[in-house]
Short mmCIF file of C-alpha atoms in Angstrom, two decimals:
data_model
loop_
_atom_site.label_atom_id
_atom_site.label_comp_id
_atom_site.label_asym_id
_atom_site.label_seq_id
_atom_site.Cartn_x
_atom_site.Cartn_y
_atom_site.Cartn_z
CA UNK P 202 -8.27 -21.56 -2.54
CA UNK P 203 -5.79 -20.57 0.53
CA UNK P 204 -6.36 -18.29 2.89
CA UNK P 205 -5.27 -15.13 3.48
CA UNK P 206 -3.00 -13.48 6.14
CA UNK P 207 -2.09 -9.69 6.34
CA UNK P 208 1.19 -9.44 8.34
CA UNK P 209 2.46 -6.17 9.63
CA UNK P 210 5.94 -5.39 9.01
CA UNK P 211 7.20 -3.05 12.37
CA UNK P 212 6.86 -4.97 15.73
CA UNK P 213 6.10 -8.09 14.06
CA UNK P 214 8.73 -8.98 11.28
CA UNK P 215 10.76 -6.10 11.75
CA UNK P 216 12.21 -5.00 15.54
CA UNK P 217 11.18 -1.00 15.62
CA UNK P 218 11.65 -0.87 19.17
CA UNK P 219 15.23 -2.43 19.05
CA UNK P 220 15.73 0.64 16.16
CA UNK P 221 14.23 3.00 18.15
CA UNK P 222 16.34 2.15 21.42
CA UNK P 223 19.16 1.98 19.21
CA UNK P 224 18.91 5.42 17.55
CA UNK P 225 17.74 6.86 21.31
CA UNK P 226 21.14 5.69 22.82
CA UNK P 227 23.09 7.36 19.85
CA UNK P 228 21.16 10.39 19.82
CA UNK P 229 21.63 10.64 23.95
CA UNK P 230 23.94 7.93 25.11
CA UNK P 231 20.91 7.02 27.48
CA UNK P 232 19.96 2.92 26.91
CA UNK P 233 16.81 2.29 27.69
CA UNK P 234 16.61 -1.67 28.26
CA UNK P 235 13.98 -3.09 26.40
CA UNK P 236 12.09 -5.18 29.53
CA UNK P 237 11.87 -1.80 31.18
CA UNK P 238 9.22 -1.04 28.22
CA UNK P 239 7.29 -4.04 28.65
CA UNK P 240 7.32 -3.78 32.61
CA UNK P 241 5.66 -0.29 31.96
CA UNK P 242 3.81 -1.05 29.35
CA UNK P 243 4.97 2.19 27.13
CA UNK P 244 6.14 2.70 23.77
CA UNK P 245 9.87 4.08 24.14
CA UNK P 246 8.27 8.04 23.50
CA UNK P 247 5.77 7.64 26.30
CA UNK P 248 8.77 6.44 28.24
CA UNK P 249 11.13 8.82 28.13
CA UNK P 250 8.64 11.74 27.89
CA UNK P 251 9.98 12.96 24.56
CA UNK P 252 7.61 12.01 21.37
CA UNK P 253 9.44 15.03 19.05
CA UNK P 254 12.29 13.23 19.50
CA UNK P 255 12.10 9.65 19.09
CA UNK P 256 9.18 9.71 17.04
CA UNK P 257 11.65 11.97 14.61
CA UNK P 258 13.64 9.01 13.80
CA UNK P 259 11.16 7.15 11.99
CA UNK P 260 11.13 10.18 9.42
CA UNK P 261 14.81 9.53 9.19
CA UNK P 262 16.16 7.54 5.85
CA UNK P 263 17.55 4.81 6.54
CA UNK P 264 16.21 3.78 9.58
CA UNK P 265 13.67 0.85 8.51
CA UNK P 266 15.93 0.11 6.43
CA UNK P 267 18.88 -1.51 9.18
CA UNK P 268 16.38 -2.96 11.50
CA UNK P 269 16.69 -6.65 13.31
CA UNK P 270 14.26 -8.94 12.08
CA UNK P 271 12.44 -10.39 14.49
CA UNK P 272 13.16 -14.09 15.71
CA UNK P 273 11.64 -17.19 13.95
CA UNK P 274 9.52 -14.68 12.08
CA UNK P 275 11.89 -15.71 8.36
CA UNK P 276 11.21 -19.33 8.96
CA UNK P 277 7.85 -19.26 10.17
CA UNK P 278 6.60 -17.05 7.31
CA UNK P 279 8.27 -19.56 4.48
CA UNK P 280 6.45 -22.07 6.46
CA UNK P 281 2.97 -20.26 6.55
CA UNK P 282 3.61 -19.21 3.02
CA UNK P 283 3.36 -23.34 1.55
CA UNK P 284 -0.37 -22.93 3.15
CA UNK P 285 -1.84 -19.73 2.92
CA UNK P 286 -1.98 -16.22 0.83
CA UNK P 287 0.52 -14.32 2.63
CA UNK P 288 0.61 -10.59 2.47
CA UNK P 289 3.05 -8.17 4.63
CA UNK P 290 0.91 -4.85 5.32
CA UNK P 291 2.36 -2.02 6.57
CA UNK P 292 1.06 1.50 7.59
CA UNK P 293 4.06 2.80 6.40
CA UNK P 294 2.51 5.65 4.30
CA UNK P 295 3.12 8.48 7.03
CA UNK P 296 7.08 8.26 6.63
CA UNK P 297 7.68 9.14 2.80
CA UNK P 298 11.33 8.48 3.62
CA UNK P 299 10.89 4.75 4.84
CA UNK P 300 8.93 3.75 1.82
CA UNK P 301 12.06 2.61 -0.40
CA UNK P 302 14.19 1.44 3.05
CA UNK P 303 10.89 -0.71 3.30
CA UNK P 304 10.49 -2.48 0.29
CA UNK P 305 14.35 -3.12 0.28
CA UNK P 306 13.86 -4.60 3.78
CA UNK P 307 11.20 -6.73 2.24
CA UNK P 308 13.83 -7.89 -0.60
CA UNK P 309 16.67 -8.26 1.59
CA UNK P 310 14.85 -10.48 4.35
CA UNK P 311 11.49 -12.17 2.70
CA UNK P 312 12.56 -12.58 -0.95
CA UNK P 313 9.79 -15.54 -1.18
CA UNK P 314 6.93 -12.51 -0.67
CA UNK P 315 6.28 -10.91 -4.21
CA UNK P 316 6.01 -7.14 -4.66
CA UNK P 317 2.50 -8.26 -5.60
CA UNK P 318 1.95 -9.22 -1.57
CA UNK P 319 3.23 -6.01 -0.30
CA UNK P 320 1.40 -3.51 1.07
CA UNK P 321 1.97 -0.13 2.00
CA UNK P 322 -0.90 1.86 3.29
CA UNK P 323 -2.00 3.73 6.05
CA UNK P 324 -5.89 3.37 7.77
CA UNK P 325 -5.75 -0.87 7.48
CA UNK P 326 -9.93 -0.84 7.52
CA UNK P 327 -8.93 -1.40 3.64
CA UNK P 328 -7.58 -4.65 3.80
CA UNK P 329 -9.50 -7.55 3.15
CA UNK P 330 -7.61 -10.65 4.56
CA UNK P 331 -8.92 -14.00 6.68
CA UNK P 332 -6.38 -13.33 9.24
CA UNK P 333 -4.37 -10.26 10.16
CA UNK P 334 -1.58 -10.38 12.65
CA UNK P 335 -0.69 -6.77 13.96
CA UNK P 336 0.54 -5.25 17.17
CA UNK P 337 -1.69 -2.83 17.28
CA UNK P 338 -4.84 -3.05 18.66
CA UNK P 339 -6.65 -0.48 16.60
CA UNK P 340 -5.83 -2.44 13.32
CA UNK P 341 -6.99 -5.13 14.73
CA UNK P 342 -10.69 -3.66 15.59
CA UNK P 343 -11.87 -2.50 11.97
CA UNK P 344 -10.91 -6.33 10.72
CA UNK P 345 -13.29 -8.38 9.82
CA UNK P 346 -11.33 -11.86 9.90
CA UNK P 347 -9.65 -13.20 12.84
CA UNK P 348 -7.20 -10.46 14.43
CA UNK P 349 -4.47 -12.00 16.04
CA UNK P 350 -2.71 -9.76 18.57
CA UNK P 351 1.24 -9.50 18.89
CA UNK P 352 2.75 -8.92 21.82
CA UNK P 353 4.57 -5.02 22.06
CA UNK P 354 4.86 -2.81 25.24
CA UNK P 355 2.23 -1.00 24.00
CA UNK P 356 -0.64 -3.59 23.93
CA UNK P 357 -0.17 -5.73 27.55
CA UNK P 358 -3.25 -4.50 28.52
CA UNK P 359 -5.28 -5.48 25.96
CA UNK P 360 -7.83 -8.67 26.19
CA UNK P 361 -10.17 -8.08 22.81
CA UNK P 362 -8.18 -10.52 20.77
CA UNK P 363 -6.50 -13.88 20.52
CA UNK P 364 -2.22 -12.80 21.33
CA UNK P 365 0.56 -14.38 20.09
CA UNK P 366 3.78 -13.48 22.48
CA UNK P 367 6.13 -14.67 19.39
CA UNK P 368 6.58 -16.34 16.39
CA UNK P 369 6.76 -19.98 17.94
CA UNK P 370 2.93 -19.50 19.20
CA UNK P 371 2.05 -18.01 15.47
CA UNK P 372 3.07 -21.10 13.80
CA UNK P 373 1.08 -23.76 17.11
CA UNK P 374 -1.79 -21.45 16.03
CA UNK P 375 -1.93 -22.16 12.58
CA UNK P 376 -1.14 -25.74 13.11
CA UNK P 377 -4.23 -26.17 14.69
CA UNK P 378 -6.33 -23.59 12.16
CA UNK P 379 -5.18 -26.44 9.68
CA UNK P 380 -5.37 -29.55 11.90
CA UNK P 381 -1.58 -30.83 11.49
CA UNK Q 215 -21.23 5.44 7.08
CA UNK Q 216 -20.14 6.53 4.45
CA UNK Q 217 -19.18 4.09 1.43
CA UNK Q 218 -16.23 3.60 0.48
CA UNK Q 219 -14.60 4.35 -3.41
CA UNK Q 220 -11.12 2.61 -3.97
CA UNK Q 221 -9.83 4.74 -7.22
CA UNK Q 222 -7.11 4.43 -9.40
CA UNK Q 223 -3.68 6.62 -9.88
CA UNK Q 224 -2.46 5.70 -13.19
CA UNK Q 225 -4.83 6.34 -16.34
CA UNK Q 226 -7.48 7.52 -14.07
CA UNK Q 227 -5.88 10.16 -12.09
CA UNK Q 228 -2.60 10.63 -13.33
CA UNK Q 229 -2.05 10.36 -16.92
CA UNK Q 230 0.62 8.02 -17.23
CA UNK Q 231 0.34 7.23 -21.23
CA UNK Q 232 0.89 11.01 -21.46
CA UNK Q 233 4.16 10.51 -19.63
CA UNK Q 234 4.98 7.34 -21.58
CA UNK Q 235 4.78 9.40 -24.78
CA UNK Q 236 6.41 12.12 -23.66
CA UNK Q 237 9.58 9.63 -22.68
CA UNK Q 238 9.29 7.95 -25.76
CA UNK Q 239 9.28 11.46 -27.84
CA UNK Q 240 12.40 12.23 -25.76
CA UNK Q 241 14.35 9.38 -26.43
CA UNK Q 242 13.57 8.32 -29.79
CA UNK Q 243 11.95 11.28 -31.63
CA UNK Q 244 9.61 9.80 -32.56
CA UNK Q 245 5.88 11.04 -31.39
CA UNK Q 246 2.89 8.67 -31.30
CA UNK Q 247 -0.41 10.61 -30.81
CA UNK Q 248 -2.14 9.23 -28.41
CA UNK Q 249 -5.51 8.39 -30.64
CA UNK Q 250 -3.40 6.21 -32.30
CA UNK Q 251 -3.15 3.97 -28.89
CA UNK Q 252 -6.63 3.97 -28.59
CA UNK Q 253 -7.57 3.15 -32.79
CA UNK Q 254 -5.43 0.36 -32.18
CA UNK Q 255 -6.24 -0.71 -28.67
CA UNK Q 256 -2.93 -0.92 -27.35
CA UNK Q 257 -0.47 -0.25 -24.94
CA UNK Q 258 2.72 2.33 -25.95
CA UNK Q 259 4.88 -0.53 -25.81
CA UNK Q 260 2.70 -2.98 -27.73
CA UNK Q 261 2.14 -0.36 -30.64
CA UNK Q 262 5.79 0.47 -30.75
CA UNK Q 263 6.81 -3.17 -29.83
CA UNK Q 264 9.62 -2.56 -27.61
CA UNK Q 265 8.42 -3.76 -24.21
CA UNK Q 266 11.63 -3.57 -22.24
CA UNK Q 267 12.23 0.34 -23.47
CA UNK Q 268 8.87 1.47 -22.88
CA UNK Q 269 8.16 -0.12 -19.67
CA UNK Q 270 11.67 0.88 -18.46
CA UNK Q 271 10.57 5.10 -18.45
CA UNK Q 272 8.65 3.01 -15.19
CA UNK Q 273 11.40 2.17 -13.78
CA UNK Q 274 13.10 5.94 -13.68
CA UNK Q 275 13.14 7.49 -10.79
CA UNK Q 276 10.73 10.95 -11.90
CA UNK Q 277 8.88 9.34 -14.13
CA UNK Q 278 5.89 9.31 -12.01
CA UNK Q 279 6.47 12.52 -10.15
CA UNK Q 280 5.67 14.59 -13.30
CA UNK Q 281 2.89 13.16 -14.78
CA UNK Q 282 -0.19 15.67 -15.47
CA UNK Q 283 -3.12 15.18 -14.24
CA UNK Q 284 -6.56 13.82 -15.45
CA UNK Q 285 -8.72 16.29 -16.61
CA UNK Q 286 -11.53 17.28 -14.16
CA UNK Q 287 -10.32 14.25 -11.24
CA UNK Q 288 -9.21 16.84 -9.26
CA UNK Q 289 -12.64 18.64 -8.67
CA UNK Q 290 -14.39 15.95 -8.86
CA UNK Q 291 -12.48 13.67 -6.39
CA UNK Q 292 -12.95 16.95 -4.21
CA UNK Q 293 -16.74 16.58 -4.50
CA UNK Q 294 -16.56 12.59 -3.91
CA UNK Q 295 -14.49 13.39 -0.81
CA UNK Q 296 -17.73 15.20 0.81
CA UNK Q 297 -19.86 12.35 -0.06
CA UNK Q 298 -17.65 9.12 0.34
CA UNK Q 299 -14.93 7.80 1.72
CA UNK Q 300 -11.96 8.09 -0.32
CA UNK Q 301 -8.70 5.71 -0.78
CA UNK Q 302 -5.96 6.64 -3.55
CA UNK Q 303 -4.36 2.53 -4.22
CA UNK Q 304 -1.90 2.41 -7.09
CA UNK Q 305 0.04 -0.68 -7.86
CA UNK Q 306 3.10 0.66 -7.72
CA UNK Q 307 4.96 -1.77 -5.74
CA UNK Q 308 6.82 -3.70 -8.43
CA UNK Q 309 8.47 0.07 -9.28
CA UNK Q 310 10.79 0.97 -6.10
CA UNK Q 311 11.33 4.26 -7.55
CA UNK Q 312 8.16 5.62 -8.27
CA UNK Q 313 7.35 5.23 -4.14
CA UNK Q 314 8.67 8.56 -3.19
CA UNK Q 315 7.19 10.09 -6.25
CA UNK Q 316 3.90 8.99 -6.04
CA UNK Q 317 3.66 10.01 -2.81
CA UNK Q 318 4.57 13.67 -3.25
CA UNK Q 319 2.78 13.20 -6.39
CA UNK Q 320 -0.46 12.67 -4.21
CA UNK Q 321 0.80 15.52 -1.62
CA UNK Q 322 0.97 18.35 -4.75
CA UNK Q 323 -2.10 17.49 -6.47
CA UNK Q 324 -4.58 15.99 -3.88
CA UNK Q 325 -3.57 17.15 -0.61
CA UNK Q 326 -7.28 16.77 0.77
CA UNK Q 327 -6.21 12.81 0.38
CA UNK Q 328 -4.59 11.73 3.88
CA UNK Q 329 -1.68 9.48 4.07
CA UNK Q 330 -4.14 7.25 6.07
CA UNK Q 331 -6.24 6.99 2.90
CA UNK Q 332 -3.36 6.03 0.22
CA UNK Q 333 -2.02 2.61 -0.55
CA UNK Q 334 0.55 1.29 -2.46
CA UNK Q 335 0.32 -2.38 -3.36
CA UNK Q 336 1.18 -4.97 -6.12
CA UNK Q 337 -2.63 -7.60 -6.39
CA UNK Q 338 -5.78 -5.46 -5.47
CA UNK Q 339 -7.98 -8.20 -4.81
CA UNK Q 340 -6.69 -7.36 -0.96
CA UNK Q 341 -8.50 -3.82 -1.28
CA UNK Q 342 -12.01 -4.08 0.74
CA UNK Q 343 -14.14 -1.12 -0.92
CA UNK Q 344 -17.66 -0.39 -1.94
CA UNK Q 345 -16.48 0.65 -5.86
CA UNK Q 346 -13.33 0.51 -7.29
CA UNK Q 347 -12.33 2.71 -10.57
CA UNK Q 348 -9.52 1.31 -12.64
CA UNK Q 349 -8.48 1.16 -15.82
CA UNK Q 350 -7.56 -2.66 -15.11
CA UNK Q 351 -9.99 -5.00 -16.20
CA UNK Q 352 -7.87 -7.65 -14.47
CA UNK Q 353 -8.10 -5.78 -10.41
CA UNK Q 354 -11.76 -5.22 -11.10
CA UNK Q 355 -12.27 -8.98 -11.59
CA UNK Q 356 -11.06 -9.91 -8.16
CA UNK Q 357 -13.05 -6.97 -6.71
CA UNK Q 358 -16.71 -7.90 -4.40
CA UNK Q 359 -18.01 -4.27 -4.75
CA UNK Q 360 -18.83 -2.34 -8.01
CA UNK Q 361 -16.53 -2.02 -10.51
CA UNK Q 362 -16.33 1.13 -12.86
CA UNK Q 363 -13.75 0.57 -16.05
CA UNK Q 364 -11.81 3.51 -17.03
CA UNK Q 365 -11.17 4.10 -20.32
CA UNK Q 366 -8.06 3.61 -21.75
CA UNK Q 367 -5.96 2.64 -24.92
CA UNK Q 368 -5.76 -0.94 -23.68
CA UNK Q 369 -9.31 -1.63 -22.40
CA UNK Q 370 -11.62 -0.46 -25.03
CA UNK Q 371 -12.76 -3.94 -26.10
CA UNK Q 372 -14.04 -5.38 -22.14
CA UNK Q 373 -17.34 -4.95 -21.64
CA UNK Q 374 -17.97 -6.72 -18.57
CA UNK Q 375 -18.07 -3.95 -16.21
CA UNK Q 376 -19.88 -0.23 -16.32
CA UNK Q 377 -17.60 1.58 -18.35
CA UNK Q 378 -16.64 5.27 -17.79
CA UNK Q 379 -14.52 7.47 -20.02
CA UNK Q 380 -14.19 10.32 -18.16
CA UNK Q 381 -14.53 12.48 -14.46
CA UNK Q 382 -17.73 13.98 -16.02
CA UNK Q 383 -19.32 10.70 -16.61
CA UNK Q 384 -17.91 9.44 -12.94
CA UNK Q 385 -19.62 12.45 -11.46
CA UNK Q 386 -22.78 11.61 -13.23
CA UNK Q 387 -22.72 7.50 -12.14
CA UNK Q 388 -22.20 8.82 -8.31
CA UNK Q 389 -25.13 11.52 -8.11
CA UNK Q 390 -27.36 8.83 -9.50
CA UNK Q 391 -26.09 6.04 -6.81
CA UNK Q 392 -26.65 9.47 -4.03
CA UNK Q 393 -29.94 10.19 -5.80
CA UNK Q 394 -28.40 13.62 -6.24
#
């Protein structure tokens, strides 16, 4: 039987924090450049000091459903899917309004992942998976396979689990879990 | 800690053959009692034999957002709540309109239910829960914890699995497993 892998959807298939900066500079004509959030480690609301605001915009329709995906992330994932169970999990359950932009995402981007492999949800201690890869830490702590951390200004300082900085060092990791 | 109970929307909260009727009645004018489903063991669509028409009411956006609810789920899901830890997962995934619904659904009739503790998803065997109650024979296979079968039209005949055919009896199976 293959193994499983939970993948989230924002900061790790799909680039929130390009939509956020995107929506912030439309909203306030103010670009915030995207290293500047890495160098200080913040999410884009911690940044600019204003959480009502920019955190407002992932209530908005529409917005999940326009975002970048993330690079190598389409290949890698049609590659991962020939060896292993592959399901996208998303805490997406908060935002009523990105649930439809989400699973349209999904359709648009990764038609090879069934409906059946999509979850939306919102505390992940639920999911039962041998791997999960997930940019936040948190998620990553109540899992009971191997968490593998991806890289987002939000998590630099964190040492608990194995991180992946991109998509390129996701697939060199699963090369070796299956010794090609 | 408390244990965990993964339970059902469809046929064990919200009564979706109720709906399906109702739709049917609508459309055609014609009104199938519901004993009928469960005299002959079947489905609404496999007792009228139009698949495609019946399962299409799914499909409708509304459909889901006015379904009644399950006598005596309500209360009793309130008394579970004190006792366990409680996660809503539907598999709803495969019907992008009944998202939205389902979620206010949850919101209007079991607002003590977080959005942390909902999930939408297509194959349950990725739910990690102490029970599970389902009508689904088929997502309690998969399952590791216990398994409690809710009765409906389509599942009167499996008897692999503790069988419960309403919230009275559900109350009843947890105050023995709490010694209550």
């Amino acid at each position: 039987m293959k193994k499983r892998i939970a993948i989230d959807m924002d900061e790790v298939i799909a680039d929130a924090v390009e939509g956020l900066i995107r929506y912030y500079k439309e909203d306030t004509g103010i670009e915030v450049p995207r290293d500047v959030l890495y160098k200080n480690n913040k999410k884009l609301y911690q940044y600019v000091g204003d959480e009502k605001k920019v955190r407002g915009y992932l209530y908005e329709k529409g917005f999940f459903a326009d975002l970048p995906v993330i690079e190598n992330s389409k290949e890698t994932v049609a590659w991962l899917h020939q060896h292993y169970e592959i399901f996208i999990v998303t805490a997406s359950m908060e935002f009523r309004n990105s649930l439809e932009d989400k699973r349209d995402w999904m359709q648009k981007h990764f038609p090879m992942i069934s409906w059946k492999n999509i979850v939306f949800c919102g505390d992940k201690s639920i999911i039962q998976a041998d791997y999960m890869i997930d940019d936040h830490a948190f998620n990553l702590e109540t899992f009971s396979g191997k968490g593998l951390l991806y890289t987002a200004p939000h998590n630099l300082n964190d040492n608990r689990f194995t991180r992946v900085d991109n998509w390129a060092e996701i697939k060199l990791f699963f090369e070796k879990e299956l010794g090609i």
